[in-house]
mmCIF file of C-alpha atoms in Angstrom:
data_model
loop_
_atom_site.group_PDB
_atom_site.id
_atom_site.type_symbol
_atom_site.label_atom_id
_atom_site.label_comp_id
_atom_site.label_asym_id
_atom_site.label_seq_id
_atom_site.Cartn_x
_atom_site.Cartn_y
_atom_site.Cartn_z
ATOM 1 C CA UNK A 25 42.311 5.855 145.499
ATOM 2 C CA UNK A 26 43.575 9.282 144.529
ATOM 3 C CA UNK A 27 40.895 11.571 143.090
ATOM 4 C CA UNK A 28 41.868 14.691 141.151
ATOM 5 C CA UNK A 29 39.188 17.257 141.967
ATOM 6 C CA UNK A 30 40.524 19.887 139.558
ATOM 7 C CA UNK A 31 42.098 23.292 139.919
ATOM 8 C CA UNK A 32 41.855 26.011 142.529
ATOM 9 C CA UNK A 33 42.688 29.631 141.843
ATOM 10 C CA UNK A 34 45.907 30.367 143.706
ATOM 11 C CA UNK A 35 46.748 33.595 145.518
ATOM 12 C CA UNK A 36 49.152 35.982 143.802
ATOM 13 C CA UNK A 37 51.878 35.039 146.297
ATOM 14 C CA UNK A 38 53.182 31.569 145.352
ATOM 15 C CA UNK A 39 54.330 30.880 148.897
ATOM 16 C CA UNK A 40 50.665 30.737 149.971
ATOM 17 C CA UNK A 41 48.357 27.866 149.111
ATOM 18 C CA UNK A 42 44.704 28.456 148.183
ATOM 19 C CA UNK A 43 42.072 27.810 150.823
ATOM 20 C CA UNK A 44 40.216 24.537 150.294
ATOM 21 C CA UNK A 45 36.662 24.406 151.655
ATOM 22 C CA UNK A 46 35.604 20.779 152.138
ATOM 23 C CA UNK A 47 32.045 19.608 152.799
ATOM 24 C CA UNK A 48 31.043 19.185 156.448
ATOM 25 C CA UNK A 49 30.402 15.443 156.120
ATOM 26 C CA UNK A 50 33.298 13.002 156.090
ATOM 27 C CA UNK A 51 32.001 11.256 152.991
ATOM 28 C CA UNK A 52 30.441 12.482 149.791
ATOM 29 C CA UNK A 53 29.533 11.117 146.387
ATOM 30 C CA UNK A 54 31.386 12.072 143.217
ATOM 31 C CA UNK A 55 31.233 10.966 139.611
ATOM 32 C CA UNK A 56 34.764 10.279 138.409
ATOM 33 C CA UNK A 57 36.439 9.071 135.258
ATOM 34 C CA UNK A 58 39.187 6.520 135.926
ATOM 35 C CA UNK A 59 42.529 6.742 134.121
ATOM 36 C CA UNK A 60 45.021 3.904 134.190
ATOM 37 C CA UNK A 61 48.431 3.252 132.656
ATOM 38 C CA UNK A 62 51.353 5.658 132.377
ATOM 39 C CA UNK A 63 50.179 8.424 134.685
ATOM 40 C CA UNK A 64 53.503 10.185 135.206
ATOM 41 C CA UNK A 65 53.725 13.443 133.302
ATOM 42 C CA UNK A 66 56.451 15.967 132.541
ATOM 43 C CA UNK A 67 57.728 17.877 135.559
ATOM 44 C CA UNK A 68 60.144 20.772 135.861
ATOM 45 C CA UNK A 69 61.361 19.948 139.375
ATOM 46 C CA UNK A 70 63.496 16.993 140.406
ATOM 47 C CA UNK A 71 61.124 16.082 143.228
ATOM 48 C CA UNK A 72 57.461 16.927 142.881
ATOM 49 C CA UNK A 73 55.745 17.772 146.120
ATOM 50 C CA UNK A 74 58.998 17.739 148.103
ATOM 51 C CA UNK A 75 57.673 20.089 150.797
ATOM 52 C CA UNK A 76 56.311 18.486 153.937
ATOM 53 C CA UNK A 77 52.642 18.166 154.867
ATOM 54 C CA UNK A 78 49.370 18.412 153.008
ATOM 55 C CA UNK A 79 47.938 20.236 151.147
ATOM 56 C CA UNK A 80 50.830 20.972 148.820
ATOM 57 C CA UNK A 81 51.336 22.452 145.380
ATOM 58 C CA UNK A 82 52.275 19.811 142.793
ATOM 59 C CA UNK A 83 53.039 19.874 139.075
ATOM 60 C CA UNK A 84 51.711 16.450 138.284
ATOM 61 C CA UNK A 85 50.643 13.184 139.831
ATOM 62 C CA UNK A 86 53.266 10.489 140.363
ATOM 63 C CA UNK A 87 51.777 7.567 142.269
ATOM 64 C CA UNK A 88 55.172 6.179 143.346
ATOM 65 C CA UNK A 89 56.153 9.471 145.001
ATOM 66 C CA UNK A 90 52.718 9.911 146.602
ATOM 67 C CA UNK A 91 52.777 6.350 147.916
ATOM 68 C CA UNK A 92 56.174 6.998 149.539
ATOM 69 C CA UNK A 93 55.034 10.332 151.001
ATOM 70 C CA UNK A 94 51.806 8.879 152.399
ATOM 71 C CA UNK A 95 53.522 5.636 153.520
ATOM 72 C CA UNK A 96 50.551 3.735 152.070
ATOM 73 C CA UNK A 97 50.132 1.669 148.906
ATOM 74 C CA UNK A 98 48.042 3.342 146.204
ATOM 75 C CA UNK A 99 45.941 1.884 143.419
ATOM 76 C CA UNK A 100 47.381 2.004 139.881
ATOM 77 C CA UNK A 101 44.764 4.442 138.626
ATOM 78 C CA UNK A 102 43.421 7.921 139.324
ATOM 79 C CA UNK A 103 39.864 9.195 139.434
ATOM 80 C CA UNK A 104 39.215 12.539 137.727
ATOM 81 C CA UNK A 105 36.205 14.451 139.036
ATOM 82 C CA UNK A 106 33.670 15.205 136.302
ATOM 83 C CA UNK A 107 31.233 17.682 137.832
ATOM 84 C CA UNK A 108 31.783 21.078 139.428
ATOM 85 C CA UNK A 109 30.437 21.577 142.928
ATOM 86 C CA UNK A 110 32.195 24.651 144.247
ATOM 87 C CA UNK A 111 35.212 22.804 145.667
ATOM 88 C CA UNK A 112 37.347 22.979 142.521
ATOM 89 C CA UNK A 113 37.002 23.420 138.773
ATOM 90 C CA UNK A 114 37.239 20.053 136.971
ATOM 91 C CA UNK A 115 39.691 20.132 134.095
ATOM 92 C CA UNK A 116 40.099 16.616 132.733
ATOM 93 C CA UNK A 117 38.743 16.106 129.246
ATOM 94 C CA UNK A 118 38.716 12.657 127.725
ATOM 95 C CA UNK A 119 40.972 12.509 124.663
ATOM 96 C CA UNK A 120 38.846 11.025 121.915
ATOM 97 C CA UNK A 121 39.657 11.430 118.232
ATOM 98 C CA UNK A 122 36.718 11.004 115.940
ATOM 99 C CA UNK A 123 36.885 9.220 112.588
ATOM 100 C CA UNK A 124 36.977 12.543 110.707
ATOM 101 C CA UNK A 125 40.413 13.290 112.101
ATOM 102 C CA UNK A 126 41.661 9.811 111.175
ATOM 103 C CA UNK A 127 40.363 10.219 107.619
ATOM 104 C CA UNK A 128 42.023 13.632 107.369
ATOM 105 C CA UNK A 129 45.380 12.155 108.405
ATOM 106 C CA UNK A 130 44.955 9.332 105.886
ATOM 107 C CA UNK A 131 44.223 11.797 103.066
ATOM 108 C CA UNK A 132 47.141 13.981 104.151
ATOM 109 C CA UNK A 133 49.627 11.101 104.006
ATOM 110 C CA UNK A 134 48.177 9.861 100.720
ATOM 111 C CA UNK A 135 48.737 13.293 99.148
ATOM 112 C CA UNK A 136 52.267 13.519 100.576
ATOM 113 C CA UNK A 137 53.060 10.103 99.092
ATOM 114 C CA UNK A 138 51.553 11.120 95.750
ATOM 115 C CA UNK A 139 53.640 14.313 95.742
ATOM 116 C CA UNK A 140 56.799 12.252 96.403
ATOM 117 C CA UNK A 141 55.988 9.943 93.475
ATOM 118 C CA UNK A 142 55.397 12.903 91.117
ATOM 119 C CA UNK A 143 58.639 14.613 92.195
ATOM 120 C CA UNK A 144 60.602 11.357 91.803
ATOM 121 C CA UNK A 145 59.091 10.807 88.323
ATOM 122 C CA UNK A 146 60.080 14.255 87.062
ATOM 123 C CA UNK A 147 63.539 14.009 88.685
ATOM 124 C CA UNK A 148 64.244 10.669 86.955
ATOM 125 C CA UNK A 149 62.841 11.941 83.661
ATOM 126 C CA UNK A 150 65.063 15.020 83.800
ATOM 127 C CA UNK A 151 68.103 12.912 84.707
ATOM 128 C CA UNK A 152 67.352 10.699 81.689
ATOM 129 C CA UNK A 153 67.476 13.720 79.339
ATOM 130 C CA UNK A 154 70.751 14.930 80.850
ATOM 131 C CA UNK A 155 72.463 11.540 80.371
ATOM 132 C CA UNK A 156 71.559 11.190 76.655
ATOM 133 C CA UNK A 157 74.446 11.813 74.203
ATOM 134 C CA UNK A 158 74.065 15.017 72.220
#
């Protein structure tokens, strides 16, 4: 299982990676939020994480590439760390739209449709006056 711990502040020189301080024990407990489905995001490079070895700087998580690089099969989901503990700053926020936003979109499209009907009415009415014999 791949777990995204969050972000680390990088040094000013991009050729250097930030120092990661891991807990002394080999296992620890973390509360994570699981994400499944289309996990591949937009990347600027042709090959993300092409440099050898770990840790490495990556733009996004692509499980197929990571599975090939690790030579191990990976699960089809990612765990995102929820709490901060000094290792990294969690960044994942669940995308939840409340009903207010849905109602606002519904009202917006209703008003756009109403405006189209009013414009069409006046356009046809004007065309009717122009086509009448004088």
